[in-house]
Amino acid sequence: MDTWLIILLAAVVVLLLLVLNGFRNMKSVKSLPEEEFKKDLRRVQLVDLREKEKYEYGHIMGARNIPMMNFSMKMNSLRKDQPIYLYDQTGRLSIRAGRMLKKAGYNDIYMLKNGISKWTGKIKSKNK
């Protein structure tokens, strides 16, 4: 009986840590629905975190491609005095990138809620 109690207690602790980590991640970057995200696209640094092939297949007009694989090396090319709008396929990478930016001293960080997979706006694609 004691073994089950210990297992249950451990599961509760792990669950709490996961929830707290999720809240910590969300403090780094503000999630915006598509309509809000679209409003200021011309006045922000728009970053697509997906790999080059997916970016070329279709991306939001004006977006700069910085794949997550290279993000830690290239994020210092972003300006700290302008808002940064991040997006990826589903939104998961944007949370990680936002946390990295926050640690590096960036403050005005936003992400596209649910990623580009739910995007209904215009897309620019490279014609092959």
Short mmCIF file of C-alpha atoms in Angstrom, two decimals, residues 5-128:
data_model
loop_
_atom_site.label_atom_id
_atom_site.label_comp_id
_atom_site.label_asym_id
_atom_site.label_seq_id
_atom_site.Cartn_x
_atom_site.Cartn_y
_atom_site.Cartn_z
CA LEU A 5 1.11 6.20 -2.14
CA ILE A 6 4.71 7.02 -3.08
CA ILE A 7 3.96 6.51 -6.79
CA LEU A 8 0.87 8.72 -6.54
CA LEU A 9 2.80 11.41 -4.68
CA ALA A 10 5.60 11.32 -7.28
CA ALA A 11 3.05 11.62 -10.11
CA VAL A 12 1.45 14.65 -8.45
CA VAL A 13 4.86 16.33 -8.01
CA VAL A 14 5.77 15.71 -11.68
CA LEU A 15 2.41 17.09 -12.82
CA LEU A 16 2.84 20.22 -10.69
CA LEU A 17 6.33 20.81 -12.11
CA LEU A 18 5.00 20.50 -15.67
CA VAL A 19 2.19 22.98 -14.98
CA LEU A 20 4.54 25.48 -13.32
CA ASN A 21 7.01 25.18 -16.20
CA GLY A 22 4.18 25.90 -18.65
CA PHE A 23 3.23 29.08 -16.77
CA ARG A 24 6.88 30.16 -16.68
CA ASN A 25 7.13 29.69 -20.45
CA MET A 26 3.99 31.70 -21.08
CA LYS A 27 5.34 34.64 -19.06
CA SER A 28 8.15 35.01 -21.62
CA VAL A 29 5.94 35.41 -24.65
CA LYS A 30 2.41 36.73 -25.08
CA SER A 31 0.18 34.58 -27.26
CA LEU A 32 -1.93 36.54 -29.77
CA PRO A 33 -4.91 35.30 -31.80
CA GLU A 34 -4.57 35.72 -35.57
CA GLU A 35 -6.57 38.96 -35.81
CA GLU A 36 -4.39 40.70 -33.21
CA PHE A 37 -1.22 39.20 -34.67
CA LYS A 38 -2.08 40.60 -38.14
CA LYS A 39 -2.62 44.20 -36.93
CA ASP A 40 0.98 45.40 -36.63
CA LEU A 41 2.89 43.05 -38.95
CA ARG A 42 4.47 45.97 -40.84
CA ARG A 43 5.91 47.49 -37.64
CA VAL A 44 7.44 44.40 -36.01
CA GLN A 45 10.25 41.91 -36.47
CA LEU A 46 8.40 38.88 -37.81
CA VAL A 47 10.27 35.60 -37.35
CA ASP A 48 9.37 32.20 -38.82
CA LEU A 49 11.05 29.50 -36.68
CA ARG A 50 10.41 26.59 -39.07
CA GLU A 51 13.03 24.90 -41.22
CA LYS A 52 13.92 26.54 -44.55
CA GLU A 53 11.93 24.07 -46.68
CA LYS A 54 8.69 24.72 -44.80
CA TYR A 55 9.35 28.47 -44.85
CA GLU A 56 9.84 28.43 -48.63
CA TYR A 57 6.72 26.32 -49.11
CA GLY A 58 4.67 29.11 -47.52
CA HIS A 59 5.23 31.88 -44.97
CA ILE A 60 3.60 35.08 -43.76
CA MET A 61 4.60 38.07 -45.92
CA GLY A 62 7.52 39.97 -44.41
CA ALA A 63 8.67 37.09 -42.21
CA ARG A 64 12.33 36.40 -41.71
CA ASN A 65 13.36 32.75 -41.46
CA ILE A 66 15.45 31.86 -38.41
CA PRO A 67 15.05 28.08 -37.94
CA MET A 68 14.89 27.00 -34.31
CA MET A 69 18.01 24.88 -34.86
CA ASN A 70 20.04 28.10 -35.41
CA PHE A 71 18.02 30.42 -33.22
CA SER A 72 20.41 30.66 -30.27
CA MET A 73 23.23 31.70 -32.63
CA LYS A 74 21.19 34.15 -34.72
CA MET A 75 18.77 35.71 -32.24
CA ASN A 76 21.24 38.50 -31.44
CA SER A 77 20.56 39.89 -34.94
CA LEU A 78 17.11 40.90 -33.67
CA ARG A 79 16.67 44.41 -32.30
CA LYS A 80 15.71 44.89 -28.65
CA ASP A 81 13.90 48.19 -29.34
CA GLN A 82 11.23 46.69 -31.63
CA PRO A 83 8.53 44.10 -30.93
CA ILE A 84 9.32 40.54 -32.00
CA TYR A 85 6.52 38.39 -33.42
CA LEU A 86 7.31 34.68 -33.52
CA TYR A 87 5.55 31.83 -35.23
CA ASP A 88 6.11 28.18 -36.14
CA GLN A 89 3.85 25.32 -37.17
CA THR A 90 1.93 24.84 -33.90
CA GLY A 91 3.29 27.39 -31.40
CA ARG A 92 5.54 25.11 -29.36
CA LEU A 93 8.83 26.40 -30.78
CA SER A 94 7.68 29.99 -30.29
CA ILE A 95 7.41 29.43 -26.54
CA ARG A 96 10.97 28.08 -26.40
CA ALA A 97 12.33 30.89 -28.58
CA GLY A 98 10.48 33.46 -26.48
CA ARG A 99 12.05 32.11 -23.32
CA MET A 100 15.51 32.32 -24.89
CA LEU A 101 14.88 35.92 -25.96
CA LYS A 102 13.60 36.86 -22.50
CA LYS A 103 16.76 35.44 -20.90
CA ALA A 104 18.85 37.51 -23.34
CA GLY A 105 17.12 40.73 -22.28
CA TYR A 106 14.40 41.10 -24.92
CA ASN A 107 11.00 42.19 -23.61
CA ASP A 108 8.45 42.87 -26.34
CA ILE A 109 7.86 39.25 -27.46
CA TYR A 110 4.68 37.85 -29.00
CA MET A 111 3.69 34.61 -30.70
CA LEU A 112 0.95 33.49 -33.07
CA LYS A 113 -1.51 31.41 -31.05
CA ASN A 114 -1.71 27.86 -32.49
CA GLY A 115 1.00 28.62 -35.07
CA ILE A 116 0.76 29.00 -38.83
CA SER A 117 -1.16 25.72 -39.18
CA LYS A 118 -4.37 27.65 -38.34
CA TRP A 119 -3.42 30.83 -40.30
CA THR A 120 -6.09 32.12 -42.67
CA GLY A 121 -4.25 35.24 -43.86
CA LYS A 122 -2.10 35.72 -46.94
CA ILE A 123 0.86 33.41 -47.48
CA LYS A 124 3.87 34.00 -49.70
CA SER A 125 5.44 30.92 -51.29
CA LYS A 126 8.49 30.42 -53.43
CA ASN A 127 7.53 29.32 -56.95
CA LYS A 128 9.67 26.43 -58.16
#
